[in-house]
Backbone as a ProteinNet text record, in pm:
[ID]
protein_1_A
[PRIMARY]
MTTLRGITARLRHGTTPLAAAAALVLAATSASAQDISQLRAGATYIGLELARPSFSDDGFTTFSGLGYLSSMFGSGRTRFLVELPFARGSTEGEFGTSSSLIGSPFVGIARISETEGNGASVSFGVRIPVPESFELGDDDFAVAIGAVGDPDRMEASYTETVTASGAFRFDRTLNESVLLRAQVDADGLFFLDTSGDTFEAFLGWGGLVRWDGDRAFASGQVTGRVLLTEDEDDRVFHHLAARAGWTFGSAQPFVGVRVPIHGFAKDVVDWTLLLGVQVRLGG
[TERTIARY]
4274.2	4271.6	4285.9	4379	4397.3	4354.8	4337.2	4294.7	4413	4387.1	4491.1	4552.3	4475	4526.9	4638.5	4619.1	4720.9	4847.5	4832.8	4949.5	5034.5	4973.3	5049.1	5109.8	5045.3	5101.5	5232.1	5236.4	5357.9	5470	5436	5537.1	5593.4	5507.9	5552.5	5643.5	5623.1	5695	5815.7	5872.7	6002.6	6003.3	5889.8	5889.8	5964.3	6056.1	6130.1	6034.9	6066.6	5977.1	5940.1	6037.9	6007.4	5911.5	5933.2	5842.4	5705.1	5702.7	5573.5	5498.2	5570	5505.5	5443.9	5515.9	5461.3	5341.3	5343.9	5231.5	5104.1	5117.2	5000.4	4912.1	4961.6	4876.7	4756.4	4764.3	4651.5	4563.7	4604	4534.3	4411.6	4313.8	4193.2	4183.9	4227.5	4222.1	4200.9	4139.9	4089	4160.5	4124.4	4167.9	4077.3	4104.4	4016.7	4012.4	3894.1	3878.1	3847.3	3886.3	3854.7	3963.1	3933.2	4022.9	4154.8	4259.4	4391.9	4407.6	4307.5	4323.3	4353.6	4453.8	4482.1	4417.4	4338.3	4271.9	4148.9	4088	3965.5	3856	3767.9	3660.5	3579.9	3558.9	3479.9	3560.9	3692.1	3776.2	3789.4	3760.5	3769.3	3913.6	3959.1	4098.5	4117.1	4233.7	4283.9	4423.3	4456.8	4583.1	4650.6	4781.7	4862.9	4951.8	4949	5035.8	5111.8	5243.3	5330.2	5392	5413.2	5469.1	5570.2	5682	5784.2	5816.7	5767.6	5797.9	5944.4	6000.9	6132.5	6113.4	6131.9	6109.8	6229.1	6200.3	6306.4	6405.6	6358.1	6442.6	6413.1	6475.9	6432.6	6508.3	6441.9	6498.6	6433.6	6349.4	6281.1	6369	6348.6	6423.4	6374.9	6453	6423.5	6286.7	6250.8	6127.3	6006.1	6016	5897.3	5819	5688.6	5608.4	5463	5387.3	5244	5202	5081.2	5034	4884.3	4832.7	4689.7	4670.7	4584.1	4535.6	4392.6	4361.9	4231.2	4178.5	4048.6	3985.9	3859	3833.1	3704.7	3645.8	3519.1	3455.5	3308.4	3242.8	3101.7	3068.8	2947.2	2901.8	2806.3	2780.6	2693.6	2755.1	2674	2722.9	2747.9	2737.6	2757	2890.8	2967.1	3094.7	3100.1	3170.6	3194.8	3344.8	3380.5	3520	3548.8	3659.1	3705.3	3854.5	3897.6	4037.7	4078.9	4195.6	4250.4	4386.2	4396.6	4525.1	4606.5	4737	4825	4949.4	5020.2	5139.4	5231.4	5358.7	5458.5	5558.9	5591.9	5692.4	5789.2	5918	6019.8	6135.4	6194.9	6304	6435.7	6544	6676.7	6741.1	6856.3	6933.9	6915.9	6992.7	6993.8	6856.9	6780	6647.6	6537.1	6566.6	6468.1	6345.5	6233.6	6107.9	6027	5917.5	5840.5	5694	5610.2	5468.1	5412.4	5304.6	5237	5088.5	5022.2	4881.8	4804.8	4688.1	4586.6	4486.2	4473.9	4393.9	4245.7	4174.4	4029	3992.1	3927.5	3890.4	3786.8	3794.3	3698.3	3609.8	3480.7	3386.6	3300.2	3280.6	3205.2	3134.6	3052.9	2977.7	2984.4	2993	3003.7	2905.9	2860.6	2777.7	2856.7	2894.1	2984.9	2909.3	2979.2	2918.7	2900.5	2816.3	2788.7	2910.9	2996.9	3117.1	3238.7	3311.3	3428.4	3531.1	3578.6	3679.4	3623.2	3490.9	3428.1	3300.2	3289.6	3168.4	3188.7	3076.9	3077.8	3051.1	3104.1	3074.5	3064.5	2985.4	2970.6	2994.9	3047.9	3073.4	3049	3014.3	2991.7	3051.5	3096.5	3152.1	3180.8	3222.6	3256.2	3383.5	3456.2	3564.7	3513.9	3531.3	3484.5	3584.9	3542.8	3638.5	3699.8	3827.8	3896.8	3937.9	3943.8	3985	4134.2	4177	4318.8	4401	4339.4	4410.9	4458.6	4412.5	4457.3	4599.1	4654.9	4795.5	4876.2	4976.3	5060	5196.7	5242.8	5374.6	5368.1	5475	5491.1	5491.5	5455.2	5481.8	5405.8	5310.2	5221.5	5294	5412.2	5485.8	5414.2	5343.2	5272.8	5165.2	5093.6	4991.7	5056	5170.8	5241	5283.7	5340.4	5383.4	5264.6	5153.2	5036.7	4975.2	4966	4899.1	4977.9	5108.5	5189.5	5234.8	5249.5	5298.1	5199.7	5069.6	4968.7	4856.4	4876.2	4771.1	4643.4	4651.4	4531	4438.6	4489.4	4404.8	4445	4468.8	4519.4	4428.6	4297.7	4203.9	4208.2	4268.7	4280.6	4363.9	4451.2	4540.6	4489	4371	4316.9	4226.2	4232.7	4146.2	4027	3920.8	3801.5	3745.6	3745.6	3693	3612.5	3490.6	3407.3	3419.5	3451.6	3461.1	3357.1	3275.8	3179	3227.6	3231.7	3291.4	3200.6	3209.7	3141.8	3229.1	3218.2	3302.7	3228.4	3262.2	3215.4	3338.2	3341.1	3456.1	3411	3490.7	3461.8	3585.6	3569.3	3678.3	3654.8	3765	3760.1	3883.7	3861.8	3970.8	3996.1	4122.4	4162.6	4248.5	4217.9	4298.6	4320.8	4230.6	4232.8	4354.4	4437.5	4557.5	4580.7	4512.1	4531.6	4402.2	4412.5	4298.5	4312.6	4209	4201.4	4094.8	4124.9	4028.8	4025.3	3904.7	3884	3793.6	3819.8	3743.6	3723.3	3606.1	3574.5	3521.6	3570.6	3524.2	3504.7	3424.5	3397	3405.1	3455.8	3472.5	3423.3	3349.4	3308.5	3364.2	3433.7	3491.5	3410.2	3371.7	3296.8	3383.6	3427	3521.2	3446.7	3476.9	3413.2	3470.7	3592.8	3652.4	3601.8	3516.8	3449.9	3523.8	3651.5	3725.5	3768.8	3763.8	3798.5	3691.7	3733.1	3637.2	3567.1	3441.1	3363.4	3336.4	3367.8	3338.6	3430.9	3473.7	3544.5	3500.6	3504.2	3462.3	3568.8	3591.8	3690.8	3628.7	3682	3647.8	3776.6	3776.2	3896.9	3873.6	3983.4	3976.9	4105.6	4100.4	4220	4205.3	4319.3	4322.6	4427.2	4403.8	4493	4507	4629.9	4657.2	4732.6	4682	4747.9	4761.4	4880.9	4907.9	4930.6	4869.3	4885.6	4940.5	5055.9	5110.8	5088.5	5150.7	5133.5	5193.3	5308	5377.3	5410.2	5378.8	5415.1	5305	5308.5	5212.9	5277.9	5222.7	5272	5156.7	5163.3	5056.4	5111.8	5043.3	5072.7	4944	4953.8	4833.9	4859.2	4759.3	4763.2	4639	4654	4540.9	4547.3	4432.1	4422.6	4309.5	4317.2	4214.7	4208	4087.6	4068.2	3983.7	4023.6	3949.8	3841.5	3716.2	3604.8	3566.6	3601.7	3558.5	3661.5	3767.3	3866.6	3895.6	3958.6	3992.1	4140.7	4224.1	4367.4	4427.6	4545.1	4612	4653.3	4691.3	4742.1	4632.9	4509.9	4402.1	4392.4	4472.8	4475.7	4609.5	4608.5	4733.1	4719.7	4833.3	4837.2	4954.6	4938.2	5043.4	5048.9	5168.1	5188.6	5235.5	5193	5235.7	5257.7	5354.2	5381.5	5407.8	5358.7	5379.5	5415.7	5493.5	5524.9	5534.4	5495	5496.6	5493	5477.4	5480.7	5357.1	5318.9	5201.6	5245.3	5207.7	5233.7	5100.6	5033.2	4900.6	4804.5	4742.9	4648.8	4716.2	4846.2	4917.7	4993.6	4991.2	5061.9	5139.4	5263.2	5347.5	5390.9	5412.9	5449.4	5541.4	5609	5689.2	5653.4	5660.4	5621.7	5675.5	5643.2	5684.7	5573.2	5554.3	5456.6	5530.9	5503	5574.1	5473.9	5484.5	5398.7	5446.4	5355.3	5393.6	5334.6	5242.4	5181.2	5111.3	5120.6	5051.5	5145.2	5087	5165.8	5262.4	5224.3	5311.4	5441.1	5441.7	5561.6	5674.5	5641.4	5742	5791.2	5729.4	5761.6	5819.6	5761.3	5799.1	5863	5980.4	6044.3	5977.4	5959.9	5896.1	5860.2	5777.5	5735.1	5752.3	5821.6	5839.1	5717.2	5666.8	5549.5	5588.3	5546	5565.8	5435.4	5400.7	5277.5	5249.9	5135.8	5090.2	4938.4	4878.6	4735.2	4710.6	4622	4587.6	4442.7	4422.3	4287	4212.1	4092.7	4012.1	3936.2	3917.8	3845.5	3927.1	4060.8	4148.4	4200.7
5302.6	5366.9	5259.8	5277.2	5183	5244.9	5159.1	5205.2	5200.3	5228.3	5220.6	5081.7	4979.1	4841.9	4830.4	4892.3	4886.7	4960.1	5070.4	5146.8	5064	5008.4	4935.6	4808.7	4746.8	4628.7	4663.4	4776.5	4818.4	4845.4	4903.8	4932.1	4802.5	4703.7	4578.4	4499	4515.2	4433.4	4505.2	4597.7	4650.4	4768.4	4827.2	4947.3	5056.3	5127.4	5232.8	5341.3	5413.2	5518.1	5620.4	5663	5763.9	5709.6	5586.4	5526.6	5504.4	5466.4	5448.2	5579.2	5689.3	5820.5	5852.4	5825.1	5850.1	5760.3	5638	5547.6	5598.6	5683.3	5732.9	5822.2	5866.5	5950.8	5874.2	5742.2	5660.2	5618.8	5653.2	5602.8	5685.7	5621.7	5691.9	5676.1	5777.5	5772.8	5912.6	5923.6	6052.3	6102.5	6224.1	6283.8	6400.9	6464.7	6572.5	6686.6	6735.3	6851.7	6975.4	6973.9	7086.7	7193.6	7309.4	7422.5	7400.6	7469.8	7456.9	7543.2	7624.4	7722.8	7657.9	7711.4	7672.7	7771.5	7864.1	7963.7	7902.9	7979.8	7933.9	7919.9	7821.4	7795.7	7922.5	7956.2	8072.4	8196.5	8197.2	8313.4	8329.3	8447.8	8471.6	8505.8	8456.7	8473.1	8450.7	8488.8	8446.3	8391.7	8280.3	8215.3	8150.7	8133.1	8062.5	7965.1	7838.6	7737.9	7666.4	7652.9	7581.7	7462.9	7353.8	7233.1	7170.6	7126.5	7058.9	6925.7	6812.7	6682	6644.1	6573.6	6514.2	6364.3	6317.7	6176.7	6092.2	5966.7	5874.2	5854.3	5855.7	5846.7	5971	6082.6	6212.4	6250.9	6235	6279.8	6406.2	6468.8	6591.1	6712.9	6818.7	6941.9	7014.6	7113	7186.1	7252.2	7305.4	7382.6	7298.7	7167	7082.6	7093	7098.4	7109.2	7133.6	7167.4	7188.6	7304.4	7352.9	7463.8	7481.7	7568.8	7598.2	7747.4	7806.8	7941.8	7926.8	7977.5	7951.3	8073.5	8071.9	8180.5	8131.1	8182.8	8163.2	8301	8318.5	8448.3	8427	8533.1	8525.5	8614.1	8599.2	8679.5	8597.5	8645	8570.3	8435	8332	8196.6	8117.4	8181	8113.8	8154.6	8054.5	8078.8	8005.2	8065.2	8003.3	7981.2	7869.1	7832.8	7803.6	7859.3	7827.7	7795.6	7704	7663.1	7624.7	7672.7	7639.5	7572.4	7441.8	7372.7	7380.7	7368	7364.2	7284.5	7233.4	7153.5	7161.2	7138.5	7130.7	7022.5	6938.5	6835.6	6834.6	6835.4	6826.8	6742.3	6665.3	6575.3	6628.2	6587.7	6634	6541.5	6582.7	6498	6532.2	6460.7	6486.1	6467.4	6373.1	6344.1	6393.6	6498.5	6554.2	6605	6599.6	6645.4	6713.9	6778.1	6851.5	6857.6	6884.5	6906.7	6996.6	7067.1	7156.3	7125.5	7150.3	7112.6	7219.1	7253.8	7323.8	7217.8	7196.6	7086.8	7117.5	7030.4	7040.4	7142.3	7252.2	7354.5	7300.2	7350.1	7312.8	7432.8	7410	7512.9	7449.9	7523.3	7466.3	7571.7	7525	7611.5	7551.9	7638.1	7593	7669.8	7602.6	7663.4	7655.4	7769.6	7772	7796.4	7781.2	7804.9	7954.7	7988.8	8129.3	8200.7	8129	8187.5	8135	8222.3	8181.7	8117.2	7997.7	7927.4	7838.3	7832.8	7745	7687.7	7554.6	7491.5	7416	7370.3	7282.4	7359.3	7307.6	7359.5	7242.4	7258.7	7156.6	7221.7	7144.9	7197.4	7091	7135.9	7049.6	7117.3	7036.9	7096.2	6992.5	7040.1	6952.5	7002.7	6910.3	6945.4	6932.6	7040.1	7044.8	6971.5	6873.3	6796.7	6881.6	6860.6	6927.4	6821.6	6857.4	6761.5	6735.6	6627	6594.3	6703.3	6783.4	6890.2	7000	6997.1	7096.9	7067.6	6952.7	6926.6	6953.6	7040.1	7079.2	7016.1	6947.5	6886.4	6736.6	6669.4	6526.3	6447.2	6320.7	6217.7	6230.4	6322.1	6327.8	6350.7	6409.9	6430.2	6527.4	6625.8	6721	6652	6558.9	6484	6400	6338.9	6257.8	6342.1	6460.1	6549.5	6588.5	6627	6670.2	6559.2	6440	6328.3	6275.6	6256.8	6200	6308.1	6431.8	6539.1	6584.3	6564.4	6603.7	6500.9	6386.7	6285.5	6334.1	6440.2	6492.1	6563.3	6595.5	6652	6593.4	6464.7	6398.4	6414.9	6413.3	6419	6551.7	6653.5	6783.8	6776.1	6675.5	6663.9	6568.3	6514.5	6420.8	6490.5	6443.7	6495.7	6401.5	6455	6376.7	6300.6	6366.1	6305.9	6409.8	6373.2	6458.1	6408.5	6498.4	6462.7	6539.9	6468.1	6529.4	6506.3	6614	6606.6	6668.1	6613.6	6670.4	6655.8	6750.3	6745.8	6800.7	6745.4	6796.2	6833.1	6953.9	7004.8	7062.7	7034.9	7092.3	7164.1	7291.6	7375.1	7409.5	7420.2	7468.9	7554.9	7676.4	7768.5	7774.2	7760	7762.4	7885.6	7959.2	8074.9	8176.4	8181.3	8277.3	8263.8	8161.2	8149.3	8009.6	7909.5	7771.7	7720.6	7676.6	7622.2	7471.4	7398	7252.9	7223.5	7132.2	7102	6952.8	6898.9	6761.2	6764.4	6677.2	6679.1	6538.8	6515.9	6393.5	6435.6	6371.7	6408.1	6283.7	6297.7	6188.5	6241.4	6157.5	6194.8	6082.5	6118.9	6024.7	6068.3	5978.5	6007.3	5938.2	6014.5	5962.2	5982.8	5872.7	5879.3	5886.8	5990.4	6006.9	5911	5866.4	5762.7	5628.1	5563.1	5440.6	5313.8	5327.8	5209	5123.7	5181.7	5107.5	5127	5139	5165	5298.3	5304.8	5427.8	5504.4	5445	5512.8	5460.7	5551.4	5514.5	5606.3	5555.3	5632.8	5626	5739.6	5750.5	5813.6	5774.1	5836.4	5886.4	6012.6	6072.2	6128.2	6152.2	6209	6288.1	6376.9	6455.5	6536.5	6583.6	6669	6777.1	6892.1	7007.2	7075	7115.5	7202.1	7323.7	7444.2	7566	7664.3	7723.6	7829.1	7961	8067.5	8200.8	8294.6	8356.2	8460.1	8596.6	8697.8	8832.2	8847.3	8782.3	8798.9	8667.8	8555.8	8426.8	8325.5	8216.2	8107.9	7977.2	7866.5	7733.5	7635.4	7528.9	7429.3	7291.5	7190.4	7051.3	6981.5	6890.2	6829.9	6683.5	6599.8	6461.3	6434.6	6363	6327.8	6179.8	6121.8	5981.5	5961.3	5853.9	5826.6	5676.9	5626.9	5486.5	5476.8	5389.4	5361.7	5259.2	5300.8	5215	5112.8	5137.3	5051.1	4945.6	4929.4	4823.6	4758.6	4640.8	4572.6	4540.1	4615.1	4591.3	4643.6	4587.7	4630	4775.7	4824.2	4959.7	5062.2	5028.6	5123.1	5233.2	5226.7	5329	5401.4	5535.7	5610.1	5729.7	5768.9	5877.1	5970.4	6097.9	6198.3	6287.9	6337	6439.3	6567.1	6681.9	6809.3	6908.7	6997.4	7104.4	7232	7344.2	7474.6	7576.5	7675.1	7787.5	7912.2	8025.3	8146.6	8272.3	8384.1	8514.5	8593	8686	8768.8	8912.3	8962.4	9100.6	9164.2	9223.9	9276.2	9162.8	9165.3	9059.9	8946.1	8958.7	8856.6	8762.1	8633.4	8532.8	8440.2	8473.1	8380.1	8264.5	8146.3	8030.7	7937.7	7852.3	7744.2	7618.7	7504	7382	7258.8	7144	7016.2	6914.9	6826.5	6717.6	6585.8	6486.1	6358.7	6244	6154.1	6035	5936.9	5884.7	5791.4	5653.1	5640.2	5509.4	5512.4	5404.5	5396.5	5404.5	5403.7	5392.6	5508.9	5631.3	5747.2	5736.4	5661.6	5647	5581.4	5499.2	5431.8	5518	5634	5718.1	5852.5	5914.7	6049.2	6044.8	6107.6	6116.7	6225	6343.9	6455.6	6560.2	6656	6761.8	6896.8	6987.5	7123.9	7207.4	7284.5	7369.4	7515.5	7599.1	7743.5	7811.7	7921.2	7986.8	8111.7	8170.7	8288.9	8289.9	8333.2	8355.8	8498.9	8565.3	8702.9	8704.7	8742.4	8745.8	8865	8840	8946.5	9019.9	9147.8	9224.9	9263	9257.9	9300.3	9187.6
7000.8	7132.8	7239.3	7331.6	7440.5	7571.7	7671.6	7803	7898.3	8024.8	8126	8131.2	8101.4	8097.4	7993.7	7877.5	7773.7	7812.2	7882.6	7926.2	8021	8123.2	8224.2	8165	8068.2	8003.5	7933.8	7866.1	7797	7897.3	8010.1	8111.7	8169.2	8192.8	8251.6	8156.9	8026.7	7929.7	7871.2	7947.6	7912.6	7819	7789.6	7708.5	7783.7	7716.9	7784.9	7830.5	7939.1	7988.6	7883.4	7801.2	7701.5	7596.4	7552.8	7456	7516.6	7645	7711.2	7718.9	7742.4	7746	7611.6	7503.9	7371.5	7344	7397.6	7376	7440.9	7543.1	7614.3	7528.4	7414.7	7331.1	7280.8	7282.9	7240	7355.9	7478.6	7595.8	7626.2	7683.2	7727.4	7876.6	7951	8095.9	8149.4	8265	8311	8434.1	8470.5	8595.8	8625.8	8738.5	8781.3	8682.4	8654.3	8567.3	8649.3	8775.8	8862.1	8854.3	8914.3	8898.9	8972.3	8925.6	8984.5	9107.7	9140.2	9246.6	9380.6	9448.6	9585.9	9683.2	9629.9	9713.8	9779.8	9869.5	9932.3	9828.4	9849.6	9754.3	9730.4	9604.9	9570.6	9542.5	9576.9	9548.9	9397.5	9347	9203.2	9166.1	9050.5	9013.8	8863.5	8816.1	8686.3	8711.9	8648.4	8682.2	8563.6	8576.5	8478.4	8553.1	8514.8	8574.7	8463.9	8481.6	8388.8	8460.4	8387.6	8447.2	8352.1	8407.5	8328.1	8395	8338.6	8396.4	8372.9	8469.4	8454.5	8436.6	8313.8	8283	8324	8357.8	8395.7	8281.9	8158.6	8040.7	7957.7	7993.9	7943.1	7816.7	7702.4	7576.7	7526.9	7611.6	7573.1	7599.8	7523.5	7543.4	7668.3	7711.6	7835	7830.4	7714.2	7705.7	7665.9	7678.5	7667	7797.1	7787.9	7908.9	7877.6	7979.6	7965.4	8053.3	8031.6	8111.3	8101.2	8186.4	8191.3	8216.3	8139.3	8165.8	8214.8	8334.3	8393.3	8465.6	8489.6	8564.2	8630.5	8749.9	8817	8844	8809.5	8827	8857.7	8905.1	8936.8	9054.5	9104.6	9218	9302.2	9423.1	9512.6	9544.2	9539.5	9565.8	9438	9322.6	9193.8	9133.9	9089.5	9024.9	8890.8	8796.2	8666.9	8651.6	8593.2	8576.7	8430.7	8379.1	8244.4	8252.7	8165.2	8165.1	8024.3	7981.7	7850.7	7869.2	7839	7852.7	7723.2	7737.5	7621.4	7658.3	7557	7581.1	7460	7486.2	7379.7	7415.1	7317.8	7336.5	7220.4	7249.8	7144.8	7194.5	7105.2	7139.9	7086.2	7152.5	7117.1	7014.4	6963.5	6874.6	6728.5	6645.4	6500.9	6439.6	6492.4	6437.3	6530.7	6605.2	6696.6	6623.9	6694.2	6636.8	6746.2	6708.7	6808.6	6768	6866.6	6840.8	6950	6917.6	7011.5	7009.6	7122	7136.6	7212.3	7162	7239.4	7283	7413.2	7464.4	7472.7	7540.5	7552.5	7659.7	7623	7722.6	7820.9	7943.7	8047.3	8079.9	8089.9	8135.1	8243.4	8353.3	8463.2	8545.2	8636.4	8727.1	8866.3	8967.4	9105.6	9192.7	9296	9399.8	9528.3	9585.8	9699.2	9828.6	9940.4	10071.3	10093.7	10188.5	10216.5	10271.9	10343.1	10402.1	10329.1	10260.4	10184.3	10275.8	10235	10313.6	10421	10437.2	10535.4	10476.9	10479.6	10431.4	10301.4	10244.8	10128.3	10000.2	9891.4	9758.4	9661.7	9558.7	9455.5	9320.4	9226.9	9093.7	8988.3	8868.6	8753.9	8631.3	8537.1	8416.5	8310	8194	8082.5	8015.3	7956.4	7866.5	7723.2	7649	7510.9	7423.4	7345.4	7264.3	7154.5	7129.3	7020.1	6917.8	6790.5	6687.4	6692.1	6627.8	6625.5	6558.6	6474.2	6404.2	6498.7	6625.9	6722.4	6771.6	6731.4	6760.1	6634	6645.5	6533.2	6548	6443.9	6447.8	6430.9	6474.8	6451.5	6581.1	6569.5	6670.7	6801.5	6811.5	6928	7060.7	7058.5	7182.6	7275.6	7221.2	7306.9	7388.9	7327.1	7400.1	7509.8	7478.8	7579	7697.3	7669.6	7777	7864.1	7800.9	7877.4	7958.9	7899.4	7965.9	8084.3	8067	8173.8	8271.9	8222.3	8307.5	8412.8	8388.1	8486.9	8488.6	8555.9	8562.1	8629.6	8710.1	8773.9	8675.5	8556.7	8450.7	8316	8313.8	8195.8	8074.7	8099.2	7987.3	7913.7	7974.5	7909	7782.4	7772.1	7657.3	7551.1	7570.2	7472.5	7372.6	7250.1	7145.2	7125.9	7070.5	7035.5	7155.5	7272	7394.6	7471.8	7510.6	7595	7738.6	7830.8	7972	8051.8	8127.5	8218.9	8361.1	8441.6	8574.5	8680.1	8799.7	8914.4	9037	9131.5	9250.7	9371.5	9486.7	9615.7	9696.4	9750.1	9822.4	9955.5	10060.1	10191.7	10242.5	10278.5	10329.1	10475.2	10550.4	10687	10711.1	10760.4	10789.3	10939.3	10978	11118.4	11144.4	11247.4	11290	11178.2	11082.8	10972.8	10881.7	10902.3	10819.5	10764.2	10815.1	10770.1	10707.8	10582.5	10510.2	10499.7	10541.2	10523.9	10420.4	10328	10221.4	10194.6	10178.7	10134.8	10012	9915.3	9790.6	9737.1	9682.3	9608.1	9471.8	9366.7	9233.3	9147.8	9044.7	8951.8	8809.6	8719.7	8579.8	8489.9	8387.6	8285	8151.2	8081.2	7950.7	7842.3	7743	7629	7504.7	7443.2	7333.2	7200.3	7124.4	6994.4	6891.4	6913.2	6830.4	6881.2	6805.7	6851.1	6810.2	6769.8	6728.6	6847.7	6968.2	7088.8	7193.6	7320.9	7427.3	7402	7441.1	7419.2	7547.3	7664.5	7790.7	7900	7987.6	8109	8222.1	8344.6	8461.5	8568.8	8634.9	8740.9	8864.5	8979.8	9106.9	9169	9210.9	9267.9	9406.1	9476.8	9610.8	9634.2	9731.6	9760	9886.6	9935.1	10052.6	10035.3	10096	10084.6	10220	10252.2	10366.8	10313.6	10343.1	10296.7	10412.2	10420.9	10518.6	10447	10496.3	10441.2	10547.2	10516.4	10601.1	10538.7	10595	10542.4	10403.2	10378.4	10251.5	10181.1	10242	10184.6	10211.5	10136.2	10157.1	10115.6	10164.7	10131.1	10140.1	10059.3	10062.3	10032.7	10083.2	10053.8	10012.7	9918.1	9860.5	9827.6	9846.5	9803.6	9720.4	9609.8	9524.4	9490.9	9468.5	9429.3	9331.7	9256	9155.5	9126	9105.1	9071.2	8945.5	8856	8733.9	8764.7	8757.4	8797	8691.4	8566.7	8457.4	8419.1	8500.4	8481.3	8615.9	8612.8	8737.1	8746.2	8671.4	8674.7	8805.5	8843.5	8966	8960.3	8841.7	8828.5	8799.5	8830.5	8803	8908.1	9014.1	9118.7	9112	9121	9126.8	9219.4	9280.7	9378.7	9348.9	9388.1	9373.2	9497	9525.3	9626.9	9557.5	9607.1	9550.8	9663.3	9643.9	9738.8	9660.9	9712.6	9650	9758.1	9717.9	9805.5	9720	9776.8	9696.7	9781.8	9711.2	9773.3	9734.8	9818.1	9793.4	9766.6	9648.9	9611.3	9573.7	9670.1	9645.1	9615.8	9499.1	9460.8	9384.8	9354	9277.1	9369.8	9335.2	9412.8	9319.2	9286	9210.6	9300	9240.8	9321.3	9243.6	9317.2	9263	9340.6	9274.7	9343.4	9274.3	9331.3	9275.6	9297.5	9199.4	9211.3	9189.5	9276.2	9272	9268	9170.7	9171.8	9277.9	9357.8	9463.9	9443.7	9347.7	9323.3	9187.9	9112.7	8986	8867	8746.3	8624	8604.7	8645.4	8623.2	8701.7	8811.4	8893.2	8814	8713.7	8632	8516.8	8497.7	8382.1	8424.1	8527.2	8568.4	8706.4	8721.3	8852.6	8936.8	8877.5	8946.2	8842	8880.5	8789.3	8856.9	8790.3	8839.3	8804.6	8900.7	8882.3	8899.5	8807.8	8816.6	8777.6	8844.1	8806	8885.3	8856.2	8927.9	8924.8	9034.3	9040.8	9086	9017.9	9051.3	9097.1	9220.6	9274.8	9219.1	9170	9112.8	9222.9	9206.6	9305.2	9426.6	9411.5	9522.4	9604.4
[MASK]
+++++++++++++++++++++++++++++++++++++++++++++++++++++++++++++++++++++++++++++++++++++++++++++++++++++++++++++++++++++++++++++++++++++++++++++++++++++++++++++++++++++++++++++++++++++++++++++++++++++++++++++++++++++++++++++++++++++++++++++++++++++++++++++++++++++++++++++++++++++++++++

């Protein structure tokens, strides 16, 4: 098992982007385990998000990608969050191969503000470790797709790893249509495979601006993360994301793009296409 230091070393020494992506299946590095919802804090929903990274050296087939099925539910000021990640990676050519993965599920609990969309909320949760047998196929391509395709939840694609997460979020709604959000989160990874490092810690931050109209919505987001247990130059990475969608009753399908702007993923992924839908529960 290697750490973020091992990943960046391979990138610096001429490893091709595709090979570096495959090497990430051995890496132990974290990201936010918080919900994907772009809704106001506390809004209950069920959602599906799919992502297809475009690699700098892309030998993967069109239908390689990753996704999350998630839901937030509850009553009063208490919310429960569950998330099931999955990924598939397959390569083209005469010797093409493929693999599929059911990742580490996330379960969490949140305490929200009294007024939805205004005030502070806190959340805590864990990712339940899955055995290596949860990846079906050859060459660990599914893990590579999941890890590099979504650095904000990279640990979701790792096996035999327990992740404990906590987050503080502050929302402010302006003119009933613009949501501003700031968030700080922390993640601790505990590796059940003790042949290498046994623990890593990350600190993350992010901001979101979302506009809601009668029939459409759009959002922009920036996220950042620093590896606290290493001192390498590439231990910090940032991403920008934008989404736009439509409102049909309680359903909100969307399309978006995520772009790495700093850190190791910038050398591997050009951009990531996002597709999904969130259905608000209770109308």
